[in-house]
CSV table of N, CA and C in Angstrom, one decimal:
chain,number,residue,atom,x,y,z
A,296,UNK,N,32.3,28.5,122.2
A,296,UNK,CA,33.2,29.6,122.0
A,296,UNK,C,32.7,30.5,120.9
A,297,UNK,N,32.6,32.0,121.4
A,297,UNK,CA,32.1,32.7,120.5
A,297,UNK,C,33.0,33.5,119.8
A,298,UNK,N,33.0,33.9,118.3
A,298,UNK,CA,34.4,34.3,117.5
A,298,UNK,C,33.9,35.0,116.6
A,299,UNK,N,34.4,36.2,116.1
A,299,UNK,CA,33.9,36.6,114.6
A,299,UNK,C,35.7,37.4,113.7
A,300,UNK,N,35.0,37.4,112.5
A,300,UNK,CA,36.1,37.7,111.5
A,300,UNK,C,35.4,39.1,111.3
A,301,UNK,N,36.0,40.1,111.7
A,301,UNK,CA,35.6,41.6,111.4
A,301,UNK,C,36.6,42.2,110.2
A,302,UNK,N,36.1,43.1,109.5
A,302,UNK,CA,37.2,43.8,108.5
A,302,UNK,C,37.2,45.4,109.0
A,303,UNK,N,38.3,45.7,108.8
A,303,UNK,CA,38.9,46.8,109.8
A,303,UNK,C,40.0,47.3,108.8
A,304,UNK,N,39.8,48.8,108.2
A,304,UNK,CA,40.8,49.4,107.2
A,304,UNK,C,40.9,48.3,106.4
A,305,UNK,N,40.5,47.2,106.0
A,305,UNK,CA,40.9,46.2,105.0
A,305,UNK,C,41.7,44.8,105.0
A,306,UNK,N,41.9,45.3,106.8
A,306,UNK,CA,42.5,43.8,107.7
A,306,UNK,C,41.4,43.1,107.8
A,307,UNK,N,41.8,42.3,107.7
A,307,UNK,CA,40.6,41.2,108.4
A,307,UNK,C,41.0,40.0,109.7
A,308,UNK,N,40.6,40.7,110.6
A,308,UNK,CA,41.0,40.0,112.1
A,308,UNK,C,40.1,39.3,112.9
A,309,UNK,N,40.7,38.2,113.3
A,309,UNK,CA,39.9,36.9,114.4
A,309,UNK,C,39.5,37.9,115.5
A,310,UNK,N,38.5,37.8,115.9
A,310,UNK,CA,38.2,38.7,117.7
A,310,UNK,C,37.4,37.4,118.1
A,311,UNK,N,37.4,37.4,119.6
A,311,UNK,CA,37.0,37.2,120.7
A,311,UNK,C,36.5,38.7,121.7
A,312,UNK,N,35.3,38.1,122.4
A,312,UNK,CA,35.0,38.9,123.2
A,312,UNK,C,35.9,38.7,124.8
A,313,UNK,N,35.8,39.7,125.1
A,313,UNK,CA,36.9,39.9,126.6
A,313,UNK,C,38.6,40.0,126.2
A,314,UNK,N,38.4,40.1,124.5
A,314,UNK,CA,40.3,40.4,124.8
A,314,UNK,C,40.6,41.4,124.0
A,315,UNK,N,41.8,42.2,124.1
A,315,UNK,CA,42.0,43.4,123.5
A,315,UNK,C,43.5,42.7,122.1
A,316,UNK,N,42.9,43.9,121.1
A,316,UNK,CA,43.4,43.9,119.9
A,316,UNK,C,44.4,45.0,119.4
A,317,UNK,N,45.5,44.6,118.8
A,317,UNK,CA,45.9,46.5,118.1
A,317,UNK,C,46.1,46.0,117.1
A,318,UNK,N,45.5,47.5,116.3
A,318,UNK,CA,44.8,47.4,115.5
A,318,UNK,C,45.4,48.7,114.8
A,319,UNK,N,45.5,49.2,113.3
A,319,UNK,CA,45.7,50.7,112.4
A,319,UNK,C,45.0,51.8,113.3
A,320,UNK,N,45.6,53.0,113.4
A,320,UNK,CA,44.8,53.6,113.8
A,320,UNK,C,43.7,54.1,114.1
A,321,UNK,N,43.0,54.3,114.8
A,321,UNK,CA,41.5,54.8,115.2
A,321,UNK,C,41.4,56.3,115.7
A,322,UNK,N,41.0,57.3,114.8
A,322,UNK,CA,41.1,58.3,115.2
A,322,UNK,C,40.3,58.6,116.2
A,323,UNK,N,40.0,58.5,117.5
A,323,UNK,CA,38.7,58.2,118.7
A,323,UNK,C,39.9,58.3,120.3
A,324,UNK,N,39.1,59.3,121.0
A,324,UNK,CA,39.7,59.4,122.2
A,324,UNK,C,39.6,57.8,122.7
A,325,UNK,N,40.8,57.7,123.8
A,325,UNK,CA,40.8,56.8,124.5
A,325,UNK,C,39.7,56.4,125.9
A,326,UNK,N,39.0,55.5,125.9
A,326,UNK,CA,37.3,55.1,126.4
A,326,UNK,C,36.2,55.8,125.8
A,327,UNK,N,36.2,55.9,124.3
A,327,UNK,CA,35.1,56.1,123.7
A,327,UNK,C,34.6,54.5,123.5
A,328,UNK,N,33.7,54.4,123.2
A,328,UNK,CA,33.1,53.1,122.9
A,328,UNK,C,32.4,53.1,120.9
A,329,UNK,N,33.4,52.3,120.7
A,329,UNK,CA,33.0,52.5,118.9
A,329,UNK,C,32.2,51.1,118.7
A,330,UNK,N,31.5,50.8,117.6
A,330,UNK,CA,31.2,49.7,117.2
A,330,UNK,C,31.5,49.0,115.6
A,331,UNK,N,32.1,48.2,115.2
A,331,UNK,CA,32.6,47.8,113.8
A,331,UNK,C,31.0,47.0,113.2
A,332,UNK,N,30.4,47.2,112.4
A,332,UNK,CA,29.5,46.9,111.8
A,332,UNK,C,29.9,45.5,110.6
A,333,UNK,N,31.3,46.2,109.9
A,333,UNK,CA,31.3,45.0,108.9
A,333,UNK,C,32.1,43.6,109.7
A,334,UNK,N,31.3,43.0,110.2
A,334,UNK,CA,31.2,41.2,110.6
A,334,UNK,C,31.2,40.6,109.5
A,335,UNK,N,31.9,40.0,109.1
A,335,UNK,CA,31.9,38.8,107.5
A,335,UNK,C,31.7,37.4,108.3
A,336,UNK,N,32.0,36.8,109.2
A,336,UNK,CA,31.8,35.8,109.9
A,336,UNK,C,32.0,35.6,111.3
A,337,UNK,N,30.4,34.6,111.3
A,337,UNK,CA,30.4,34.7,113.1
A,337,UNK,C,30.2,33.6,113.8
A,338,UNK,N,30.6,32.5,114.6
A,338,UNK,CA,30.3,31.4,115.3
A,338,UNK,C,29.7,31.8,116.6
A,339,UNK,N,28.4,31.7,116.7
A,339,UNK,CA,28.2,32.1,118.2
A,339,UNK,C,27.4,30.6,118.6
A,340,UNK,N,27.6,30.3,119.6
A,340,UNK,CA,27.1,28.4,120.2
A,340,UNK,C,27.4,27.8,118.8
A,341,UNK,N,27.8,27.6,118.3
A,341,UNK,CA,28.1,26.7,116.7
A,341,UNK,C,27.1,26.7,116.1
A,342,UNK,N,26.5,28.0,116.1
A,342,UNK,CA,26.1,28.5,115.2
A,342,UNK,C,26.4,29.3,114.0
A,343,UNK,N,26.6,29.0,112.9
A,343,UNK,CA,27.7,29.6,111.9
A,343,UNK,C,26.7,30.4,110.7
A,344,UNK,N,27.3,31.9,110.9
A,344,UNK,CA,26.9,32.8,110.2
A,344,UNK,C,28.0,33.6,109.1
A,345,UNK,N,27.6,33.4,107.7
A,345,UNK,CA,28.6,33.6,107.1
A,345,UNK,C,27.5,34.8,106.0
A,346,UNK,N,28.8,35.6,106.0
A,346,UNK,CA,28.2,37.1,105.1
A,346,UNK,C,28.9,36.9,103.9
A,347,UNK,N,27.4,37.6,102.8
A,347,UNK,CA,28.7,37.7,101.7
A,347,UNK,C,28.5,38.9,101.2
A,348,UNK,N,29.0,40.3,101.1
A,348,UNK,CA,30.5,39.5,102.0
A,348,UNK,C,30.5,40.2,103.9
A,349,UNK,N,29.1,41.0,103.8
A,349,UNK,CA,29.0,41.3,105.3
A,349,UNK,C,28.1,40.4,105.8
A,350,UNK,N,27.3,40.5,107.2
A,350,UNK,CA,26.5,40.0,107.7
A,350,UNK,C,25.6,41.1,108.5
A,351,UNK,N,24.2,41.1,108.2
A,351,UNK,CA,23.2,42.2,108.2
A,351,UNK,C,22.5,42.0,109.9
A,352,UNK,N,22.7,43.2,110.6
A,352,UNK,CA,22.2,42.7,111.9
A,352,UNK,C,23.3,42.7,113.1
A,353,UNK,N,24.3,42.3,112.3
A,353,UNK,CA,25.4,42.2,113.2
A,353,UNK,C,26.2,43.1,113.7
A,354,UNK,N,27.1,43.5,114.9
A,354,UNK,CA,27.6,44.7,115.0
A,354,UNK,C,28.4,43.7,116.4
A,355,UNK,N,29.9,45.0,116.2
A,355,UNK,CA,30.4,44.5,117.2
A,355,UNK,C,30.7,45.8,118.5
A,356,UNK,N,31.1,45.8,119.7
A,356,UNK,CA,30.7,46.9,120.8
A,356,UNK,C,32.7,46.5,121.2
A,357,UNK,N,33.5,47.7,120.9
A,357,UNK,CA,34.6,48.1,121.8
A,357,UNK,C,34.7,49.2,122.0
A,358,UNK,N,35.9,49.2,122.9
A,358,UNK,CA,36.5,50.3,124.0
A,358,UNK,C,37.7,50.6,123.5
A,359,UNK,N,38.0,51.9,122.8
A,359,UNK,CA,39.3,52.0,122.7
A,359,UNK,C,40.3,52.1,124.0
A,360,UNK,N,41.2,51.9,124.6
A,360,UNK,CA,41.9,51.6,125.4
A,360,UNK,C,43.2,52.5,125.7
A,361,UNK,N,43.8,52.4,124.6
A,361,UNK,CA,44.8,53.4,124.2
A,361,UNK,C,45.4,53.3,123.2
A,362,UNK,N,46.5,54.8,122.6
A,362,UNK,CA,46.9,54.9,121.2
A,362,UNK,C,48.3,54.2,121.3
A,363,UNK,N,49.2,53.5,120.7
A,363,UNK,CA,50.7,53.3,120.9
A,363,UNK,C,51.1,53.4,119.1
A,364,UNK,N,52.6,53.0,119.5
A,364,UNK,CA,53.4,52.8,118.3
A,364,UNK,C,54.1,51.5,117.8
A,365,UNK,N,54.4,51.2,116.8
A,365,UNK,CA,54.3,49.9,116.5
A,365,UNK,C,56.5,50.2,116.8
A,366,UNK,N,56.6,48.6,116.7
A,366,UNK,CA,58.4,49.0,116.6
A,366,UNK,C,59.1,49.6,114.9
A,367,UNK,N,60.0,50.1,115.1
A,367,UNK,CA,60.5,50.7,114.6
A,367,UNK,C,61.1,49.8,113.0
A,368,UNK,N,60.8,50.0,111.8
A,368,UNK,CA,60.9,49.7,110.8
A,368,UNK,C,61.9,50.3,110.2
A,369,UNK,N,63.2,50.0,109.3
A,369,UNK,CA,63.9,50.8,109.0
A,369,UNK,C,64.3,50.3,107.3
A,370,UNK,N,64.7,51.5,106.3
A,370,UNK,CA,64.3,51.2,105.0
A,370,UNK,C,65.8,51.6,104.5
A,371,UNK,N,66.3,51.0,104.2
A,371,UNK,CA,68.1,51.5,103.3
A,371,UNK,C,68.1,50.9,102.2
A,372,UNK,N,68.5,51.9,101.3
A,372,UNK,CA,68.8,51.6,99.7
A,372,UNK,C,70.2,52.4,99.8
A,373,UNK,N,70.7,51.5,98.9
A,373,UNK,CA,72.0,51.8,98.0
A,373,UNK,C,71.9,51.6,96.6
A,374,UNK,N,72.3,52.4,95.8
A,374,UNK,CA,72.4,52.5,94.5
A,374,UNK,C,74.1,52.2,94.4
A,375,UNK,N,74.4,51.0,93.6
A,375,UNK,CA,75.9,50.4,93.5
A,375,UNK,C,76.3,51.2,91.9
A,376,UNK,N,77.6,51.2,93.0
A,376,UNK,CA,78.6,52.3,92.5
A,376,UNK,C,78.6,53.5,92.0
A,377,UNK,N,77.7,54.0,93.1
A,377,UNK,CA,77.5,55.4,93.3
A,377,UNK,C,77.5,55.8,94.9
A,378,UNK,N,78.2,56.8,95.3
A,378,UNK,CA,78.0,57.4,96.4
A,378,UNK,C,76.6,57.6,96.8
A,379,UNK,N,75.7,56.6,96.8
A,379,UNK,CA,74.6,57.2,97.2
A,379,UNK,C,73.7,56.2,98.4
A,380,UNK,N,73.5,57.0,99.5
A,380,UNK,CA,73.3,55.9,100.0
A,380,UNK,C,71.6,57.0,100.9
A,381,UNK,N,70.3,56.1,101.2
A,381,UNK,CA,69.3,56.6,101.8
A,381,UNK,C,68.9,55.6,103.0
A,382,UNK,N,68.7,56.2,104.2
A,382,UNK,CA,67.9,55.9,105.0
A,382,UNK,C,67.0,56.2,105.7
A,383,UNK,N,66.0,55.4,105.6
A,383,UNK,CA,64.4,56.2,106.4
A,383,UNK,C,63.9,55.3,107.3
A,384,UNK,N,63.2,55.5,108.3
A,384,UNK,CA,62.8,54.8,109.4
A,384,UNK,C,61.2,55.6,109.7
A,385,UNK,N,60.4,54.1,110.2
A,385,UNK,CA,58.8,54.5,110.1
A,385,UNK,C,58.6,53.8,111.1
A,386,UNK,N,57.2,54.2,112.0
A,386,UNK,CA,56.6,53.8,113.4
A,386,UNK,C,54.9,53.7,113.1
A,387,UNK,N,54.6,53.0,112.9
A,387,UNK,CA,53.3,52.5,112.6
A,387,UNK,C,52.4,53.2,113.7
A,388,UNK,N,51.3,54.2,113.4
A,388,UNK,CA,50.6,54.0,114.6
A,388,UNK,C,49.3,53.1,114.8
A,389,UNK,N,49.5,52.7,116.1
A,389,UNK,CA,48.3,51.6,116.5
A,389,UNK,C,47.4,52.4,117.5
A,390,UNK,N,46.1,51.7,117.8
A,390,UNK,CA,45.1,51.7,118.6
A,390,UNK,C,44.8,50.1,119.3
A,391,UNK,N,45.0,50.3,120.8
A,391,UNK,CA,44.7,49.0,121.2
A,391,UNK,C,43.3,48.7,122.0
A,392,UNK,N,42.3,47.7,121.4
A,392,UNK,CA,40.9,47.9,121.3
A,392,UNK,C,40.4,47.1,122.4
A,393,UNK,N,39.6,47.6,123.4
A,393,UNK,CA,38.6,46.4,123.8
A,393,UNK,C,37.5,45.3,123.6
A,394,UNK,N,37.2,44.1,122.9
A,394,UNK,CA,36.2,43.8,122.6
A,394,UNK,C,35.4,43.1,124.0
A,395,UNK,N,34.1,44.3,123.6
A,395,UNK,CA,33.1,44.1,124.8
A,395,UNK,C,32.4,43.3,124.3
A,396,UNK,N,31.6,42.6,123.0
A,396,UNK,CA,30.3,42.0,122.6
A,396,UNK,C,30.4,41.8,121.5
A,397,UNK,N,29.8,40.9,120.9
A,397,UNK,CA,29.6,40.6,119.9
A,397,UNK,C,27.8,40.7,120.1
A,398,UNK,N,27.2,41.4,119.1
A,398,UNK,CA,25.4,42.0,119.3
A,398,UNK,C,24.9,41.8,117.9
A,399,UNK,N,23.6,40.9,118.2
A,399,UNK,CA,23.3,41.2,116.9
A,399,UNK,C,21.7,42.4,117.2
């Protein structure tokens, strides 16, 4: 089983090749083909490659797929014993990714 730990905006996420991910947004039309360079760790045949804190050579090959929105977050404060009351609500946007390869 082949697996790597990629860092992405500062996430650091498990991928597999052949499955799709969502992910912070990617500002990149949908079926561009991007590649993530920073790999920090990679198992390919149990073979174990560990970066510190990247790994040189390495690169990964996806397909953006499409843009969506995350569910709806919602934020209320009250300040006690005051009339005061705030509500705000936020929608995360995502990109959901194809991983084609793991390449070194």
């Amino acid at each position: 089983m082949t697996y790597a730990v990629i860092d992405i905006g500062g996430n650091q996420i498990i991928i597999e090749p052949g499955r799709f991910y969502d992910m912070n947004y990617i500002p990149a039309e949908p079926g561009d083909v991007i590649k993530f360079n920073r790999v920090l760790f990679l198992n390919k045949d149990n073979n174990y490659f560990l970066g510190r804190p990247c790994i040189d050579g390495f690169h990964v090959k996806a397909t953006i797929l499409k843009h969506l929105t995350d569910d709806k977050i919602t934020v209320f404060k009250v300040k006690p014993k005051k009339n005061n009351r705030f509500k705000k609500g936020h929608r995360q946007k995502l990109t959901r990714v194809f991983i084609e390869d793991i390449l070194s």
